[in-house]
mmCIF file with all atom_site columns, C-alpha atoms in Angstrom:
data_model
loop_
_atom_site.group_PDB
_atom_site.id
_atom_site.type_symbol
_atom_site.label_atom_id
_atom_site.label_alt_id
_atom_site.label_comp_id
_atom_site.label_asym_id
_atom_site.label_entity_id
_atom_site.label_seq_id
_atom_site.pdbx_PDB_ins_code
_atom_site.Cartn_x
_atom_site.Cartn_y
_atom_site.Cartn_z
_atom_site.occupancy
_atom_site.B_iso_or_equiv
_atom_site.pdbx_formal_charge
_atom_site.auth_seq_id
_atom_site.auth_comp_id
_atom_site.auth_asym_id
_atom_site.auth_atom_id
_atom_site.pdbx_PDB_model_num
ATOM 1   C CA . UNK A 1 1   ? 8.450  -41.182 38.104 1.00 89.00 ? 1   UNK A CA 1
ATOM 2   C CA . UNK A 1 2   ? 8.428  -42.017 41.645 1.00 93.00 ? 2   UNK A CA 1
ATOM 3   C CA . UNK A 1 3   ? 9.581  -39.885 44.926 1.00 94.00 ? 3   UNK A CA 1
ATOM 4   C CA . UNK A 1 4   ? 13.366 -40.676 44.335 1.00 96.00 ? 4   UNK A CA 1
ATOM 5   C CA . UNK A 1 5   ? 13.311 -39.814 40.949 1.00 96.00 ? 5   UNK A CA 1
ATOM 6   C CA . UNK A 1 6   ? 11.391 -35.819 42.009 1.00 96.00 ? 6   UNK A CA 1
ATOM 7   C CA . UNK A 1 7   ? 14.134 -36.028 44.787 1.00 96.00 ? 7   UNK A CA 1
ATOM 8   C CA . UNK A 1 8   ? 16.552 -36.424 42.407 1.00 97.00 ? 8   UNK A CA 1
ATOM 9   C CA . UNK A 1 9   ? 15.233 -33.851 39.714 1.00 97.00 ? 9   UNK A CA 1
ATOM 10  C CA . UNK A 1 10  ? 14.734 -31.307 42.870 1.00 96.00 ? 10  UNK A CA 1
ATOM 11  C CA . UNK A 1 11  ? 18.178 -31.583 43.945 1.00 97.00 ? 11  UNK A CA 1
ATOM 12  C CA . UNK A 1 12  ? 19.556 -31.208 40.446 1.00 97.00 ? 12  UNK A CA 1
ATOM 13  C CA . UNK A 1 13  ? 17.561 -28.622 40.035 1.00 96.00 ? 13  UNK A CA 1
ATOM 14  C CA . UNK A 1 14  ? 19.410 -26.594 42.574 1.00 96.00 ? 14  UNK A CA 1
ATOM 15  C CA . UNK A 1 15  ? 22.741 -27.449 41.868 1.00 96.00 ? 15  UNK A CA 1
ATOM 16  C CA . UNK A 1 16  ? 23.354 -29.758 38.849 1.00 95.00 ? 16  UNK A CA 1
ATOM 17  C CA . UNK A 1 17  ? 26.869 -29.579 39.809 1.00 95.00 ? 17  UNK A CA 1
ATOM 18  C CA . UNK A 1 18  ? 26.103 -32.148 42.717 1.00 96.00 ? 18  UNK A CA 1
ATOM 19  C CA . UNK A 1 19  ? 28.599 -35.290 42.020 1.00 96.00 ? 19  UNK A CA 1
ATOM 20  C CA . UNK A 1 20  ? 26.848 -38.097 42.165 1.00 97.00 ? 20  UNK A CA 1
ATOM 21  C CA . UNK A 1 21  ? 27.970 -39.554 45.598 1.00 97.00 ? 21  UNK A CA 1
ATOM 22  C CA . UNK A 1 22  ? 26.460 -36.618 47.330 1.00 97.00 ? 22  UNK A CA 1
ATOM 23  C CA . UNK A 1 23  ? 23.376 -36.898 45.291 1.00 97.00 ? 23  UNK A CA 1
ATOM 24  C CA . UNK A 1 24  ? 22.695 -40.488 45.558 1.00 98.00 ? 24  UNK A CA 1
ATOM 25  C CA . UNK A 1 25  ? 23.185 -39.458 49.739 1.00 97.00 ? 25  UNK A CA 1
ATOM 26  C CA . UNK A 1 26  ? 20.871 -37.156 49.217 1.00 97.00 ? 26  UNK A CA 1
ATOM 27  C CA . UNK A 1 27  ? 17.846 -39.649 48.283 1.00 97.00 ? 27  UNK A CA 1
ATOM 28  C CA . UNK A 1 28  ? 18.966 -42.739 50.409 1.00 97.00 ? 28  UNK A CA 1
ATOM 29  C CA . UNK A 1 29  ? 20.284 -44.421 47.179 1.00 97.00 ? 29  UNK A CA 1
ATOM 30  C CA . UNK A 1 30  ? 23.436 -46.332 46.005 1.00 97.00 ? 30  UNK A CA 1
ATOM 31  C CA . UNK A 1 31  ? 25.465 -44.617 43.371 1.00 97.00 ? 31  UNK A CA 1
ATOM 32  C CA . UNK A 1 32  ? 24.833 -47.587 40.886 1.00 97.00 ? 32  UNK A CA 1
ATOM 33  C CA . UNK A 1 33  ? 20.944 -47.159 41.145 1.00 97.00 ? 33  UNK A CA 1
ATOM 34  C CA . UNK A 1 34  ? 20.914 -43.272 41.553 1.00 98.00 ? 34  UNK A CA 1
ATOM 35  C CA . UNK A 1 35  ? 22.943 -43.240 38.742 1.00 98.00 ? 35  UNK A CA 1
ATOM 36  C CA . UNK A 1 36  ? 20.457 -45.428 36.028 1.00 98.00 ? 36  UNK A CA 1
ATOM 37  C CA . UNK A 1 37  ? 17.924 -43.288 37.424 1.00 98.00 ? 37  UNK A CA 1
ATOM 38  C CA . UNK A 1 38  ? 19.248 -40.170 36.187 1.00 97.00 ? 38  UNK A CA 1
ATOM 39  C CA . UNK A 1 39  ? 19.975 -41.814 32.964 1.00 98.00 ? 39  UNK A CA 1
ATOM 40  C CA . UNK A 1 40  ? 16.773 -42.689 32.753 1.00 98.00 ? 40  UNK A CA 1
ATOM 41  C CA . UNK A 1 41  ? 15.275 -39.328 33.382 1.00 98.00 ? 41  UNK A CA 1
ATOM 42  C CA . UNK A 1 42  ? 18.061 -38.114 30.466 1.00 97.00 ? 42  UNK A CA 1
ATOM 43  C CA . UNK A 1 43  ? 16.877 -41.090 28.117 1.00 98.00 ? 43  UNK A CA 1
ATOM 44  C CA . UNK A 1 44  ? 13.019 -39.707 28.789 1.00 97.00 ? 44  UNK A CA 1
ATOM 45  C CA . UNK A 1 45  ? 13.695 -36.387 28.032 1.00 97.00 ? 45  UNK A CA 1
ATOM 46  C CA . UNK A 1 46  ? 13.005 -35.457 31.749 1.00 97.00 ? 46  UNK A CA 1
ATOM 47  C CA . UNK A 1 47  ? 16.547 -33.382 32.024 1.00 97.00 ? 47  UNK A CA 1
ATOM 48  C CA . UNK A 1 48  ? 17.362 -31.832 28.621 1.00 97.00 ? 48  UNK A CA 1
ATOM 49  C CA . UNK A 1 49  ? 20.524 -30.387 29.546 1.00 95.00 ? 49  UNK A CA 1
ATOM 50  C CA . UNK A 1 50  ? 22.896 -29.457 32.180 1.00 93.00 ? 50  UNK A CA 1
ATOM 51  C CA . UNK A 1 51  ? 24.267 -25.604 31.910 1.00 93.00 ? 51  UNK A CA 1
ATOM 52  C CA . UNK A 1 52  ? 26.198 -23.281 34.143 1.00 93.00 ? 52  UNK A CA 1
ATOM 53  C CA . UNK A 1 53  ? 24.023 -20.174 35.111 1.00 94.00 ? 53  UNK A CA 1
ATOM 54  C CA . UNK A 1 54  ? 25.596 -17.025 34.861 1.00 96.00 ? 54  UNK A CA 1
ATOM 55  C CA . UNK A 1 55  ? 24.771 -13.795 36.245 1.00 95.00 ? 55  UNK A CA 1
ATOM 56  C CA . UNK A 1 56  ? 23.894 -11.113 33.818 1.00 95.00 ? 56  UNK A CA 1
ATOM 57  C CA . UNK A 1 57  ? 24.951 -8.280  35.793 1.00 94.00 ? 57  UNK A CA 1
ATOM 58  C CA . UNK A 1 58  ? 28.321 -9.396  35.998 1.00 97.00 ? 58  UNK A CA 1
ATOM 59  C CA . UNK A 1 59  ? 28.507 -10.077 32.460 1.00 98.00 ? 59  UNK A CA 1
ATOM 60  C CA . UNK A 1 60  ? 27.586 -6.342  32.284 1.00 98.00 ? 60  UNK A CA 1
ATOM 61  C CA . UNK A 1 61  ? 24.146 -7.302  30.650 1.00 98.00 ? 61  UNK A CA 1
ATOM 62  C CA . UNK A 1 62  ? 22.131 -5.387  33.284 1.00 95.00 ? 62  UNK A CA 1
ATOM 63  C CA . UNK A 1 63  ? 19.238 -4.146  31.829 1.00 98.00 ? 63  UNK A CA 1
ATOM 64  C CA . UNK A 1 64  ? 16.021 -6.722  30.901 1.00 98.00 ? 64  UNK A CA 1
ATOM 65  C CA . UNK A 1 65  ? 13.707 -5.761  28.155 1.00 98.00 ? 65  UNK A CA 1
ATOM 66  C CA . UNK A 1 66  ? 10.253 -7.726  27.872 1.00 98.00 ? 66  UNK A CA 1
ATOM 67  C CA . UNK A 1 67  ? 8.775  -6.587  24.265 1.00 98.00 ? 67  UNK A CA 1
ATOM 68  C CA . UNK A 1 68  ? 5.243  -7.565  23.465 1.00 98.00 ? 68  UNK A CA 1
ATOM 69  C CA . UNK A 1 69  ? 4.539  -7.967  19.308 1.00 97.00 ? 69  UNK A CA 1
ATOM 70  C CA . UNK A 1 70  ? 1.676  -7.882  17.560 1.00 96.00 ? 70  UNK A CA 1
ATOM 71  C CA . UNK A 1 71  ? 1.220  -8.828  13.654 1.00 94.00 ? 71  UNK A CA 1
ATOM 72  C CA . UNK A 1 72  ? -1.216 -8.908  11.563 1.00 89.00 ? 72  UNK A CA 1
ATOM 73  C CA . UNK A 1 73  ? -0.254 -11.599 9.179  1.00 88.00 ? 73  UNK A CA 1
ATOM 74  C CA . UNK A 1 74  ? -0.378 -14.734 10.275 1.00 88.00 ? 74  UNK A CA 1
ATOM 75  C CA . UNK A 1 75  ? 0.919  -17.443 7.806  1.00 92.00 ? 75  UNK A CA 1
ATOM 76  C CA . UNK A 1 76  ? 3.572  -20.370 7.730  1.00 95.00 ? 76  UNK A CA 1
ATOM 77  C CA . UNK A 1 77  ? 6.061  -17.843 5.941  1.00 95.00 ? 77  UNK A CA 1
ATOM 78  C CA . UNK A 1 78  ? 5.769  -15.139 7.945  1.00 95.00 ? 78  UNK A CA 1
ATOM 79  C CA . UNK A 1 79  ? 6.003  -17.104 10.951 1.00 95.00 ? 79  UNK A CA 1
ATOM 80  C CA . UNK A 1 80  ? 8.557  -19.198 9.471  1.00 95.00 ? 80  UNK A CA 1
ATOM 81  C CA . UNK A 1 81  ? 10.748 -16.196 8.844  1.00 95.00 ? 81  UNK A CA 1
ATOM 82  C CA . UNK A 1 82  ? 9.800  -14.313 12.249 1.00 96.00 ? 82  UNK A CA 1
ATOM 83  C CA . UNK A 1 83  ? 11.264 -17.776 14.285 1.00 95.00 ? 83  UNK A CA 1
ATOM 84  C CA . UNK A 1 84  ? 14.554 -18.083 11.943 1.00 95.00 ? 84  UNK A CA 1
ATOM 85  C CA . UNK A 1 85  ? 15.363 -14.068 12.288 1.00 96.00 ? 85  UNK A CA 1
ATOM 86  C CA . UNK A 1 86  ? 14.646 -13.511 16.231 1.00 96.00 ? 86  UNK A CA 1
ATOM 87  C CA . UNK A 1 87  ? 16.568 -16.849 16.353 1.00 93.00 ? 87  UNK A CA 1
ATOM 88  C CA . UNK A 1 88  ? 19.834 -15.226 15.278 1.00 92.00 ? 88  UNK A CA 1
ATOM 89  C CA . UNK A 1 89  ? 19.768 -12.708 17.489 1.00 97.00 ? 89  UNK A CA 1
ATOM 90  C CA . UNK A 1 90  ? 21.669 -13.478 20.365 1.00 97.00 ? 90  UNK A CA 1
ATOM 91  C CA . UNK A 1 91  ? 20.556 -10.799 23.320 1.00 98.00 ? 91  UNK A CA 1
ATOM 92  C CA . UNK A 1 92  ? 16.324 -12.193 22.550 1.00 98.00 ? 92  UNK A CA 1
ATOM 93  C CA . UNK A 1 93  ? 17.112 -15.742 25.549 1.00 97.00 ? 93  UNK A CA 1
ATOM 94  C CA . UNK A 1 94  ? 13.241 -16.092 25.319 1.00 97.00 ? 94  UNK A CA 1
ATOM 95  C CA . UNK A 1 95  ? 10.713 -16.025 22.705 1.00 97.00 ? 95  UNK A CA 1
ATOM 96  C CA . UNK A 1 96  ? 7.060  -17.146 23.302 1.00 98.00 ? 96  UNK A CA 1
ATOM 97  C CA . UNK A 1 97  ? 3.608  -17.125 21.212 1.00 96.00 ? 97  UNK A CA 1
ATOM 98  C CA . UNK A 1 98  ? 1.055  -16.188 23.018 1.00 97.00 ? 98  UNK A CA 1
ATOM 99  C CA . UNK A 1 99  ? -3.033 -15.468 23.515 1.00 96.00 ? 99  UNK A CA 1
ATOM 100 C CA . UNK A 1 100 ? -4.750 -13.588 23.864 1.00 95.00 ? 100 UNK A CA 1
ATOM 101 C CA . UNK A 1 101 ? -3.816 -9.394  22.521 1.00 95.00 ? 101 UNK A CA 1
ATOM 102 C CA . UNK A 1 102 ? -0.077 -10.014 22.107 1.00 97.00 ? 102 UNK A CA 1
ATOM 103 C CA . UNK A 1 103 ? 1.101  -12.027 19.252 1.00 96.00 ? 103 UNK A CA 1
ATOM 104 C CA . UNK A 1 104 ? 4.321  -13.013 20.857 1.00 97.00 ? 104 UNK A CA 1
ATOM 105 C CA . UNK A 1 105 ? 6.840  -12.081 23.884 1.00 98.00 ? 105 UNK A CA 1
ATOM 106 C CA . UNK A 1 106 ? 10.469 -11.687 23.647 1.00 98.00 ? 106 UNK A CA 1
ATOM 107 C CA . UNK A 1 107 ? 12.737 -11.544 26.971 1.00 98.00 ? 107 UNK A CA 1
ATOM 108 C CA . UNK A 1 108 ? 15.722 -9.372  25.834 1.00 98.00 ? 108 UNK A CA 1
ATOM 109 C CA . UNK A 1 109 ? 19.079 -9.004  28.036 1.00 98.00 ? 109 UNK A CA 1
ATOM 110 C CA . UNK A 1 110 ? 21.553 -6.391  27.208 1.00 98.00 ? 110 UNK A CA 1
ATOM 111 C CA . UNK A 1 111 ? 23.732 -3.741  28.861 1.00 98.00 ? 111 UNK A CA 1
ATOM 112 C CA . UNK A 1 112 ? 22.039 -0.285  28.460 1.00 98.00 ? 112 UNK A CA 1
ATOM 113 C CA . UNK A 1 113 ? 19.058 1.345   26.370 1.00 97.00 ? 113 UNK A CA 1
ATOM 114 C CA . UNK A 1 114 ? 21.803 1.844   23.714 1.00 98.00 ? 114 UNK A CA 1
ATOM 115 C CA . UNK A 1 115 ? 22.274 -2.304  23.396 1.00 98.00 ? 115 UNK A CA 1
ATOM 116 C CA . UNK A 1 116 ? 18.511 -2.371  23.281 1.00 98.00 ? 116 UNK A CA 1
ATOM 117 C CA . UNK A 1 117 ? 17.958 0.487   20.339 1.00 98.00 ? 117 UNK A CA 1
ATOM 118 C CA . UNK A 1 118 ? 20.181 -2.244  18.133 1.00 98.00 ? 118 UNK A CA 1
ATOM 119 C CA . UNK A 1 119 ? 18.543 -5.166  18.964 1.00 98.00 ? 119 UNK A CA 1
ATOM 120 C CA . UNK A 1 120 ? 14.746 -2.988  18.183 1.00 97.00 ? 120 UNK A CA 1
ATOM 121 C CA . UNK A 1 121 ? 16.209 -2.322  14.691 1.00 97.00 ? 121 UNK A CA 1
ATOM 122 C CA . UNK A 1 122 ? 17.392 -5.553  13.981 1.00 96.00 ? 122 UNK A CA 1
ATOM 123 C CA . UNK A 1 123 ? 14.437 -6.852  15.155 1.00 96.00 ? 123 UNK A CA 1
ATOM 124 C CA . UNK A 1 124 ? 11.935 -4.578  13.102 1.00 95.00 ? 124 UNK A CA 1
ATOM 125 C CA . UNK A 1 125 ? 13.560 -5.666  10.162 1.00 95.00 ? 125 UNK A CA 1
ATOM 126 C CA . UNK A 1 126 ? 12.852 -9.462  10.857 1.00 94.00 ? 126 UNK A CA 1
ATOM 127 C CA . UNK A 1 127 ? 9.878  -9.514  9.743  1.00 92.00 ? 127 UNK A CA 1
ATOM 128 C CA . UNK A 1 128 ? 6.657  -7.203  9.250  1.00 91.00 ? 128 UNK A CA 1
ATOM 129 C CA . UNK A 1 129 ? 5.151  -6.029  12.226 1.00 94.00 ? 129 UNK A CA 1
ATOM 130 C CA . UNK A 1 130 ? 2.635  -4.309  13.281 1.00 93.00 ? 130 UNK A CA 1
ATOM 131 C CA . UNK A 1 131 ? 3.028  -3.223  16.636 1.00 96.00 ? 131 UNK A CA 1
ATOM 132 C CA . UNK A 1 132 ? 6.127  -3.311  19.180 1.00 96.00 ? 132 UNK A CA 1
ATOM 133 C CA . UNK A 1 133 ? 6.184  -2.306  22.508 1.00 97.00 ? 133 UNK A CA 1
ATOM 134 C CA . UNK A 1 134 ? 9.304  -2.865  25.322 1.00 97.00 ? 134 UNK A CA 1
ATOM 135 C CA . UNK A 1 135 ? 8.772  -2.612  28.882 1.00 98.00 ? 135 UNK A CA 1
ATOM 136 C CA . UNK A 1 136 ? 12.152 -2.335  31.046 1.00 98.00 ? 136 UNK A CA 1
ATOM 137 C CA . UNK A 1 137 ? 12.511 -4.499  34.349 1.00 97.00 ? 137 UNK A CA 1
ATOM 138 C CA . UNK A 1 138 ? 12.988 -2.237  36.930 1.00 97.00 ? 138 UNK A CA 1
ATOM 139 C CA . UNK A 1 139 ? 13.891 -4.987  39.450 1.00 95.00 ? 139 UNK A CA 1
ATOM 140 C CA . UNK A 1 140 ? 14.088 -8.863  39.861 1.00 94.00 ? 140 UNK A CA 1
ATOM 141 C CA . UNK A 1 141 ? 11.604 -9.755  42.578 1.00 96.00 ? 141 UNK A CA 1
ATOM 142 C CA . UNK A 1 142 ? 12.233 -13.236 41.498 1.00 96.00 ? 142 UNK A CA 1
ATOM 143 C CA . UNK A 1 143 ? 14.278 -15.546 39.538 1.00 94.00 ? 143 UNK A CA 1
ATOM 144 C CA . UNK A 1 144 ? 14.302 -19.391 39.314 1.00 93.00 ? 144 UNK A CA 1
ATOM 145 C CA . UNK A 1 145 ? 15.149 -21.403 36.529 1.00 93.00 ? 145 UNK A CA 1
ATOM 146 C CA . UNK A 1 146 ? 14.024 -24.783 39.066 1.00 93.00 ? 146 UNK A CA 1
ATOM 147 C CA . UNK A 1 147 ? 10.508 -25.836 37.447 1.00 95.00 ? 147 UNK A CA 1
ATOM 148 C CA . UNK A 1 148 ? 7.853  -26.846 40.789 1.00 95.00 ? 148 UNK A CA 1
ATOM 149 C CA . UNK A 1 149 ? 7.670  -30.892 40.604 1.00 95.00 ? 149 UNK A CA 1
ATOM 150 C CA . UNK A 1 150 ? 4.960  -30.854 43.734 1.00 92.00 ? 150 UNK A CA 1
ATOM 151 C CA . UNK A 1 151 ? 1.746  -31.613 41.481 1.00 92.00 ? 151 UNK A CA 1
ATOM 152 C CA . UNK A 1 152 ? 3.825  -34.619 40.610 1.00 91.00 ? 152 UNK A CA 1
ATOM 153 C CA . UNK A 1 153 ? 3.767  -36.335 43.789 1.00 81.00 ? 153 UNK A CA 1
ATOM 154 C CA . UNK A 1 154 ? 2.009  -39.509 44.497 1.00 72.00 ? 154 UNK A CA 1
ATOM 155 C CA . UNK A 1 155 ? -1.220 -39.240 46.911 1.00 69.00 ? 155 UNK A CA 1
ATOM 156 C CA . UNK A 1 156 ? -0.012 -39.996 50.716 1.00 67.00 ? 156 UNK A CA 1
ATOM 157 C CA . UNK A 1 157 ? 3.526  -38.703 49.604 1.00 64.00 ? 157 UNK A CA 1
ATOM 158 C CA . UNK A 1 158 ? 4.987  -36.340 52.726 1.00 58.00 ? 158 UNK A CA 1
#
């Protein structure tokens, strides 16, 4: 990857709705070549996917649960079954295993304490568990969904 191509990533990364004239503006390319670069970035695996971003509040889902879980069991079963049941449940838009005294953190989106009480007991029923704990986000200091690309640049870059 070379300056264009974190350009071209940064710029998507802010609005992937860009067409591709503006874009290829953007980074002082033609459309032809700005346009076999982003394939190339999607052929690489670079961009996974383009999605619309919506805003939770609007869609009435205004309260943001992090849960921390610990287990005590540890095996390719349970784990198997603990990825295949939090999977199904919609409201859980983050799951990760962690180090470290938590097992595993969930990032939970619904719209009251009520939504959350039926997500907990779907969730507790997942899989056997030995401790969870939710804390509720009291306010969004910040949000991005645009990963940093700076460590990428090439020495001398501006």
């Amino acid at each position: 990857m070379d300056k264009k191509d974190l350009q071209i990533i940064a710029l998507l990364q802010q609005d992937a709705s860009v067409s591709l004239a503006e874009l290829a503006e953007a980074v002082n390319l033609s459309p032809t070549p700005c346009w076999r670069r982003l394939q190339k970035l999607r052929e690489d695996g670079v961009i996974t996917k383009q999605v619309a971003l919506c805003d939770a509040e609007r869609l009435k889902l205004g309260v943001t649960v992090f849960v921390t879980i610990r287990t005590s069991r540890h095996s390719d079963d349970w784990t198997r079954q603990f990825i295949e049941g939090t999977r199904d449940i919609p409201e859980i838009v983050e799951i990760y295993r962690m180090t470290g005294d938590v097992d595993y953190l969930l990032k939970i989106v619904v719209p009251d304490i009520k939504g959350y009480d039926a997500v907990y007991k779907r969730l507790i029923r997942v899989a056997d568990l030995s401790d969870v704990s939710s804390g509720f986000a009291m306010e969004v200091i910040k949000h991005t969904t645009a990963l940093p690309l700076d460590h990428l640049a090439q020495p001398g870059d501006p």
